[in-house]
mmCIF file of C-alpha atoms in Angstrom:
data_model
loop_
_atom_site.group_PDB
_atom_site.id
_atom_site.type_symbol
_atom_site.label_atom_id
_atom_site.label_comp_id
_atom_site.label_asym_id
_atom_site.label_seq_id
_atom_site.Cartn_x
_atom_site.Cartn_y
_atom_site.Cartn_z
ATOM 1 C CA MET B 9 111.496 69.626 123.886
ATOM 2 C CA ILE B 10 110.369 70.640 120.307
ATOM 3 C CA LYS B 11 113.480 72.359 118.739
ATOM 4 C CA GLU B 12 112.056 72.879 115.327
ATOM 5 C CA LEU B 13 108.484 73.533 114.609
ATOM 6 C CA ASP B 14 107.092 72.231 111.216
ATOM 7 C CA GLY B 15 104.968 74.629 108.933
ATOM 8 C CA ALA B 16 101.571 73.544 110.357
ATOM 9 C CA GLN B 17 102.717 74.484 114.105
ATOM 10 C CA LYS B 18 104.044 77.612 113.121
ATOM 11 C CA LYS B 19 100.803 78.293 111.183
ATOM 12 C CA ILE B 20 98.815 77.494 114.423
ATOM 13 C CA PHE B 21 100.709 79.631 116.554
ATOM 14 C CA LEU B 22 100.972 82.868 114.005
ATOM 15 C CA GLU B 23 96.849 82.452 114.065
ATOM 16 C CA LEU B 24 96.797 82.069 117.589
ATOM 17 C CA ILE B 25 98.776 85.454 118.037
ATOM 18 C CA THR B 26 97.175 87.298 115.049
ATOM 19 C CA ASN B 27 93.633 86.145 115.056
ATOM 20 C CA ASP B 28 92.806 84.592 118.345
ATOM 21 C CA ALA B 29 94.845 87.228 120.286
ATOM 22 C CA LYS B 30 93.443 90.220 118.245
ATOM 23 C CA VAL B 31 96.482 92.326 118.899
ATOM 24 C CA SER B 32 98.166 94.594 116.374
ATOM 25 C CA LEU B 33 101.622 92.982 114.555
ATOM 26 C CA PHE B 34 103.304 96.260 115.617
ATOM 27 C CA SER B 35 102.039 96.147 119.303
ATOM 28 C CA ILE B 36 103.888 95.777 122.653
ATOM 29 C CA GLN B 37 101.365 93.028 123.448
ATOM 30 C CA HIS B 38 102.404 91.064 120.011
ATOM 31 C CA GLN B 39 105.824 91.066 121.404
ATOM 32 C CA LEU B 40 104.367 89.731 124.997
ATOM 33 C CA TYR B 41 102.931 87.065 123.360
ATOM 34 C CA LEU B 42 105.983 85.879 121.106
ATOM 35 C CA ASP B 43 108.139 86.176 124.592
ATOM 36 C CA SER B 44 105.646 83.690 126.186
ATOM 37 C CA LEU B 45 106.146 81.320 123.388
ATOM 38 C CA ILE B 46 109.652 81.922 123.534
ATOM 39 C CA ALA B 47 109.823 81.012 127.075
ATOM 40 C CA ILE B 48 108.139 77.759 126.413
ATOM 41 C CA LEU B 49 110.421 76.840 123.462
ATOM 42 C CA PRO B 50 113.361 78.849 123.621
ATOM 43 C CA LYS B 51 115.510 76.853 120.989
ATOM 44 C CA GLU B 52 112.935 77.524 118.314
ATOM 45 C CA PRO B 53 114.262 79.939 116.121
ATOM 46 C CA PHE B 54 111.159 80.905 114.296
ATOM 47 C CA PHE B 55 109.808 82.879 117.080
ATOM 48 C CA TRP B 56 113.116 84.899 117.725
ATOM 49 C CA GLN B 57 112.840 85.719 113.794
ATOM 50 C CA GLN B 58 108.920 87.079 114.394
ATOM 51 C CA LYS B 59 109.916 89.069 117.016
ATOM 52 C CA ALA B 60 112.406 90.985 114.846
ATOM 53 C CA MET B 61 110.320 91.340 111.753
ATOM 54 C CA PRO B 62 107.545 93.864 112.874
ATOM 55 C CA LEU B 63 110.688 95.804 114.413
ATOM 56 C CA PHE B 64 112.345 96.229 111.239
ATOM 57 C CA LYS B 65 108.940 97.457 109.987
ATOM 58 C CA GLN B 66 108.933 100.294 112.875
ATOM 59 C CA LYS B 67 112.541 100.904 111.784
ATOM 60 C CA LYS B 68 113.861 99.812 115.111
ATOM 61 C CA TYR B 69 116.696 98.196 113.373
ATOM 62 C CA GLU B 70 119.233 97.850 116.452
ATOM 63 C CA LEU B 71 116.409 95.741 118.154
ATOM 64 C CA GLY B 72 115.279 93.678 115.619
ATOM 65 C CA MET B 73 118.959 92.820 114.598
ATOM 66 C CA LYS B 74 119.514 91.631 118.320
ATOM 67 C CA TYR B 75 116.405 89.139 117.812
ATOM 68 C CA LEU B 76 117.417 88.016 114.453
ATOM 69 C CA ASP B 77 120.591 86.988 115.317
ATOM 70 C CA LYS B 78 119.237 84.841 118.023
ATOM 71 C CA ALA B 79 117.529 83.072 115.506
ATOM 72 C CA ILE B 80 120.706 82.702 113.510
ATOM 73 C CA GLU B 81 122.493 81.270 116.288
ATOM 74 C CA LEU B 82 119.785 78.762 116.871
ATOM 75 C CA ASP B 83 118.933 77.661 112.904
ATOM 76 C CA PRO B 84 121.385 75.286 111.450
ATOM 77 C CA THR B 85 120.609 76.406 107.989
ATOM 78 C CA ASP B 86 121.134 79.368 106.146
ATOM 79 C CA HIS B 87 117.244 80.472 106.061
ATOM 80 C CA TYR B 88 117.380 83.209 108.429
ATOM 81 C CA ARG B 89 120.674 84.124 107.205
ATOM 82 C CA GLU B 90 119.451 85.014 103.822
ATOM 83 C CA TYR B 91 116.671 87.066 105.540
ATOM 84 C CA ARG B 92 119.305 88.964 107.726
ATOM 85 C CA ALA B 93 121.202 89.814 104.305
ATOM 86 C CA PHE B 94 118.048 91.082 102.550
ATOM 87 C CA ILE B 95 117.366 93.113 106.107
ATOM 88 C CA LYS B 96 120.826 94.736 105.862
ATOM 89 C CA CYS B 97 120.457 95.863 102.223
ATOM 90 C CA VAL B 98 117.103 97.423 102.346
ATOM 91 C CA PHE B 99 116.049 98.187 105.738
ATOM 92 C CA GLN B 100 119.101 98.587 107.723
ATOM 93 C CA LYS B 101 121.244 100.157 104.731
ATOM 94 C CA ASN B 102 124.265 98.468 105.890
ATOM 95 C CA TYR B 103 125.418 97.698 102.262
ATOM 96 C CA SER B 104 129.278 96.140 103.174
ATOM 97 C CA GLU B 105 127.558 94.101 105.660
ATOM 98 C CA SER B 106 124.943 92.814 103.191
ATOM 99 C CA LEU B 107 127.656 92.018 100.780
ATOM 100 C CA GLU B 108 129.497 89.827 103.228
ATOM 101 C CA GLU B 109 126.341 88.157 104.025
ATOM 102 C CA PHE B 110 125.626 87.251 100.451
ATOM 103 C CA ASN B 111 128.809 86.292 99.571
ATOM 104 C CA TYR B 112 128.955 83.804 102.195
ATOM 105 C CA LEU B 113 125.510 82.577 101.037
ATOM 106 C CA THR B 114 126.510 82.396 97.481
ATOM 107 C CA LYS B 115 129.447 80.130 98.421
ATOM 108 C CA ILE B 116 127.204 77.874 100.074
ATOM 109 C CA ASN B 117 123.920 78.114 97.753
ATOM 110 C CA GLY B 118 125.374 79.034 94.566
ATOM 111 C CA ASP B 119 124.199 81.839 92.169
ATOM 112 C CA ASP B 120 120.655 80.195 92.516
ATOM 113 C CA GLY B 121 120.091 81.284 95.831
ATOM 114 C CA VAL B 122 116.874 83.589 96.107
ATOM 115 C CA ILE B 123 115.519 85.902 98.822
ATOM 116 C CA MET B 124 112.188 87.707 98.558
ATOM 117 C CA ASP B 125 111.321 86.989 95.010
ATOM 118 C CA HIS B 126 114.864 87.725 93.527
ATOM 119 C CA PRO B 127 118.353 85.843 93.431
ATOM 120 C CA TYR B 128 120.860 86.791 95.646
ATOM 121 C CA SER B 129 122.596 88.625 92.734
ATOM 122 C CA PHE B 130 119.985 91.471 92.395
ATOM 123 C CA TRP B 131 120.612 92.343 96.123
ATOM 124 C CA MET B 132 124.184 92.237 95.656
ATOM 125 C CA GLY B 133 123.638 94.492 92.659
ATOM 126 C CA LEU B 134 121.500 97.071 95.099
ATOM 127 C CA CYS B 135 124.384 97.254 97.400
ATOM 128 C CA TYR B 136 127.041 97.973 94.879
ATOM 129 C CA LEU B 137 124.799 100.704 93.140
ATOM 130 C CA GLN B 138 124.217 102.293 96.641
ATOM 131 C CA LEU B 139 128.068 102.272 96.970
ATOM 132 C CA ASN B 140 128.477 103.905 94.146
ATOM 133 C CA GLU B 141 130.191 101.076 92.464
ATOM 134 C CA PHE B 142 128.369 101.165 89.048
ATOM 135 C CA ASP B 143 130.557 98.453 86.970
ATOM 136 C CA LYS B 144 130.201 95.639 89.912
ATOM 137 C CA ALA B 145 126.305 96.985 90.179
ATOM 138 C CA LYS B 146 126.005 96.285 86.587
ATOM 139 C CA ASN B 147 127.347 92.768 86.856
ATOM 140 C CA PHE B 148 125.476 91.354 89.531
ATOM 141 C CA ILE B 149 122.144 92.940 88.063
ATOM 142 C CA GLU B 150 122.816 91.524 84.575
ATOM 143 C CA LYS B 151 123.408 88.187 86.534
ATOM 144 C CA SER B 152 120.200 88.605 88.107
ATOM 145 C CA ILE B 153 118.201 89.201 84.621
ATOM 146 C CA VAL B 154 120.091 86.029 83.218
ATOM 147 C CA PHE B 155 118.767 84.322 86.223
ATOM 148 C CA GLY B 156 115.206 85.730 85.227
ATOM 149 C CA GLN B 157 115.648 84.672 81.723
ATOM 150 C CA LYS B 158 116.497 80.940 82.736
ATOM 151 C CA ASN B 159 113.321 80.940 84.603
ATOM 152 C CA ASN B 160 111.048 82.658 81.596
ATOM 153 C CA PHE B 161 110.465 85.719 83.566
ATOM 154 C CA VAL B 162 112.731 88.952 83.848
ATOM 155 C CA ASN B 163 111.615 91.224 86.688
ATOM 156 C CA PRO B 164 110.794 94.890 85.789
ATOM 157 C CA TYR B 165 112.589 95.999 88.875
ATOM 158 C CA GLU B 166 116.158 94.276 87.567
ATOM 159 C CA LEU B 167 115.591 95.960 84.270
ATOM 160 C CA PHE B 168 114.809 99.409 86.111
ATOM 161 C CA TYR B 169 117.805 99.209 88.081
ATOM 162 C CA LEU B 170 119.927 98.579 85.090
ATOM 163 C CA GLY B 171 118.267 101.668 83.476
ATOM 164 C CA ILE B 172 119.605 103.223 86.571
ATOM 165 C CA ILE B 173 122.975 102.275 86.393
ATOM 166 C CA GLU B 174 123.430 103.254 82.885
ATOM 167 C CA TYR B 175 121.646 106.748 84.222
ATOM 168 C CA GLU B 176 124.493 107.137 86.695
ATOM 169 C CA LYS B 177 127.178 106.401 84.022
ATOM 170 C CA GLU B 178 125.288 109.140 81.966
ATOM 171 C CA ASN B 179 125.128 106.412 78.872
ATOM 172 C CA TYR B 180 121.384 108.101 78.850
ATOM 173 C CA GLN B 181 120.139 106.154 75.428
ATOM 174 C CA ASN B 182 121.390 102.592 77.150
ATOM 175 C CA ALA B 183 119.268 104.132 79.998
ATOM 176 C CA ILE B 184 116.059 104.521 77.936
ATOM 177 C CA ASN B 185 116.639 101.404 76.326
ATOM 178 C CA ASN B 186 116.416 99.545 79.848
ATOM 179 C CA PHE B 187 113.821 101.570 81.255
ATOM 180 C CA ASN B 188 111.506 101.064 78.242
ATOM 181 C CA LYS B 189 112.132 97.113 78.695
ATOM 182 C CA SER B 190 110.822 97.627 82.250
ATOM 183 C CA LEU B 191 107.781 99.430 81.063
ATOM 184 C CA GLU B 192 107.092 96.742 78.607
ATOM 185 C CA GLN B 193 106.752 94.570 82.132
ATOM 186 C CA TYR B 194 105.210 97.422 84.441
ATOM 187 C CA GLU B 195 103.423 100.033 81.798
ATOM 188 C CA ASN B 196 102.474 102.407 84.432
ATOM 189 C CA PHE B 197 105.845 102.185 86.538
ATOM 190 C CA SER B 198 106.091 105.812 87.229
ATOM 191 C CA ASP B 199 109.498 105.440 88.762
ATOM 192 C CA ALA B 200 110.965 103.989 85.255
ATOM 193 C CA LYS B 201 109.078 107.018 83.590
ATOM 194 C CA TYR B 202 110.506 109.556 85.850
ATOM 195 C CA TYR B 203 114.446 108.552 85.172
ATOM 196 C CA LYS B 204 113.575 108.183 81.497
ATOM 197 C CA ALA B 205 112.338 111.550 81.415
ATOM 198 C CA LEU B 206 115.692 112.716 83.198
ATOM 199 C CA SER B 207 117.418 111.041 80.776
ATOM 200 C CA LEU B 208 115.382 112.380 77.577
ATOM 201 C CA LEU B 209 116.106 115.877 79.049
ATOM 202 C CA ASN B 210 119.559 115.235 79.695
ATOM 203 C CA LEU B 211 119.972 114.299 75.695
ATOM 204 C CA ASN B 212 118.094 117.886 75.226
ATOM 205 C CA LYS B 213 114.925 116.204 74.233
ATOM 206 C CA LYS B 214 113.292 118.793 76.626
ATOM 207 C CA GLU B 215 109.921 118.485 75.290
ATOM 208 C CA GLU B 216 109.355 114.924 75.159
ATOM 209 C CA GLY B 217 111.262 114.758 78.619
ATOM 210 C CA GLN B 218 108.855 117.471 79.957
ATOM 211 C CA ILE B 219 105.706 115.725 79.000
ATOM 212 C CA LEU B 220 107.069 111.990 80.326
ATOM 213 C CA LEU B 221 107.647 113.697 83.682
ATOM 214 C CA LEU B 222 104.172 114.961 83.763
ATOM 215 C CA GLU B 223 102.802 111.476 83.072
ATOM 216 C CA ALA B 224 105.137 109.791 85.488
ATOM 217 C CA ASN B 225 103.868 112.095 88.166
ATOM 218 C CA ASN B 226 100.327 111.155 87.425
ATOM 219 C CA ASP B 227 100.986 107.383 87.689
ATOM 220 C CA PHE B 228 102.840 108.100 90.538
ATOM 221 C CA LYS B 229 99.957 109.803 92.189
ATOM 222 C CA ASN B 230 97.641 106.784 91.183
ATOM 223 C CA GLY B 231 100.001 104.576 92.994
ATOM 224 C CA PHE B 232 101.709 103.018 90.252
ATOM 225 C CA THR B 233 105.282 103.205 91.846
ATOM 226 C CA PHE B 234 107.309 100.228 93.417
ATOM 227 C CA ASN B 235 105.155 97.194 94.940
ATOM 228 C CA GLU B 236 107.724 95.090 96.052
ATOM 229 C CA GLY B 237 106.381 93.198 99.214
ATOM 230 C CA ASN B 238 108.650 95.481 101.413
ATOM 231 C CA SER B 239 108.376 98.776 99.739
ATOM 232 C CA LEU B 240 105.530 99.407 101.819
ATOM 233 C CA TYR B 241 107.605 99.716 105.032
ATOM 234 C CA GLU B 242 110.929 100.749 103.411
ATOM 235 C CA GLN B 243 111.795 102.763 100.238
ATOM 236 C CA PHE B 244 113.746 101.027 97.928
ATOM 237 C CA PRO B 245 117.063 102.398 96.149
ATOM 238 C CA TYR B 246 116.224 105.247 93.686
ATOM 239 C CA GLN B 247 112.214 105.100 94.439
ATOM 240 C CA VAL B 248 110.938 108.593 93.571
ATOM 241 C CA SER B 249 109.361 110.558 96.377
ATOM 242 C CA ASN B 250 106.633 113.284 95.805
ATOM 243 C CA PHE B 251 109.632 115.929 96.494
ATOM 244 C CA MET B 252 111.681 114.373 93.977
ATOM 245 C CA TYR B 253 109.019 115.393 91.032
ATOM 246 C CA MET B 254 109.101 119.129 92.710
ATOM 247 C CA PHE B 255 112.503 119.613 92.145
ATOM 248 C CA ALA B 256 113.187 117.856 88.960
ATOM 249 C CA THR B 257 114.869 119.059 86.059
ATOM 250 C CA GLY B 258 112.914 121.959 84.833
ATOM 251 C CA TYR B 259 110.195 122.398 87.148
ATOM 252 C CA GLN B 260 109.402 124.299 90.136
ATOM 253 C CA LYS B 261 106.787 123.015 92.949
ATOM 254 C CA SER B 262 104.112 125.018 91.583
ATOM 255 C CA GLU B 263 104.001 123.200 88.432
ATOM 256 C CA ILE B 264 103.840 119.788 89.862
ATOM 257 C CA PRO B 265 101.952 120.104 92.770
#
């Protein structure tokens, strides 16, 4: 019996499910097709992970984690464990457990481990940020920026979060400097403009801050917000929502619809 499928085989099975079967990724039918494949290849971790993935995107975290845990049990590598560490950070929002996972993975793979286009240090920084451990968060986000510099690309979201950390520490000018760097990479990034505007308001630059807040809201309405692959399904830390514009400093709902 095949224990581990190669990439081509996995592609064939996925095409069978998604194209030939013509069922929604989020349907019960999709899960039943995967159950049939698991009945044939019960030791193939890929199918267990594929059962978990749409459930996470439906916010059925507990159910999805059961299947992902099974994939990890069957997989001798750390491939699915990386995915679980990410899921616990962004989807399940279990930051302490995510940090435990990433600490383990860092011991195995070093500081160059990457999941979802970011080094481990980026996700660890987000976990510490969400636990209000801002100094630790800064240390890890700076590590992720150094990683990007070594690979000739610093991600705008890493610069954004460095700005968020400085904002939370009330270092508003430092925050603005980092938001500006993020905006150099993604010029219409409404979330960076929003927090830059709040930083300006906290520096008593009221007119400049209010103008930028309106600009940020306009960019937000035009879709210039987070475009990370999974931000379609799950809100990232400090991602700005419509209601946040309604209640932003100095504004009422009637002024920013």
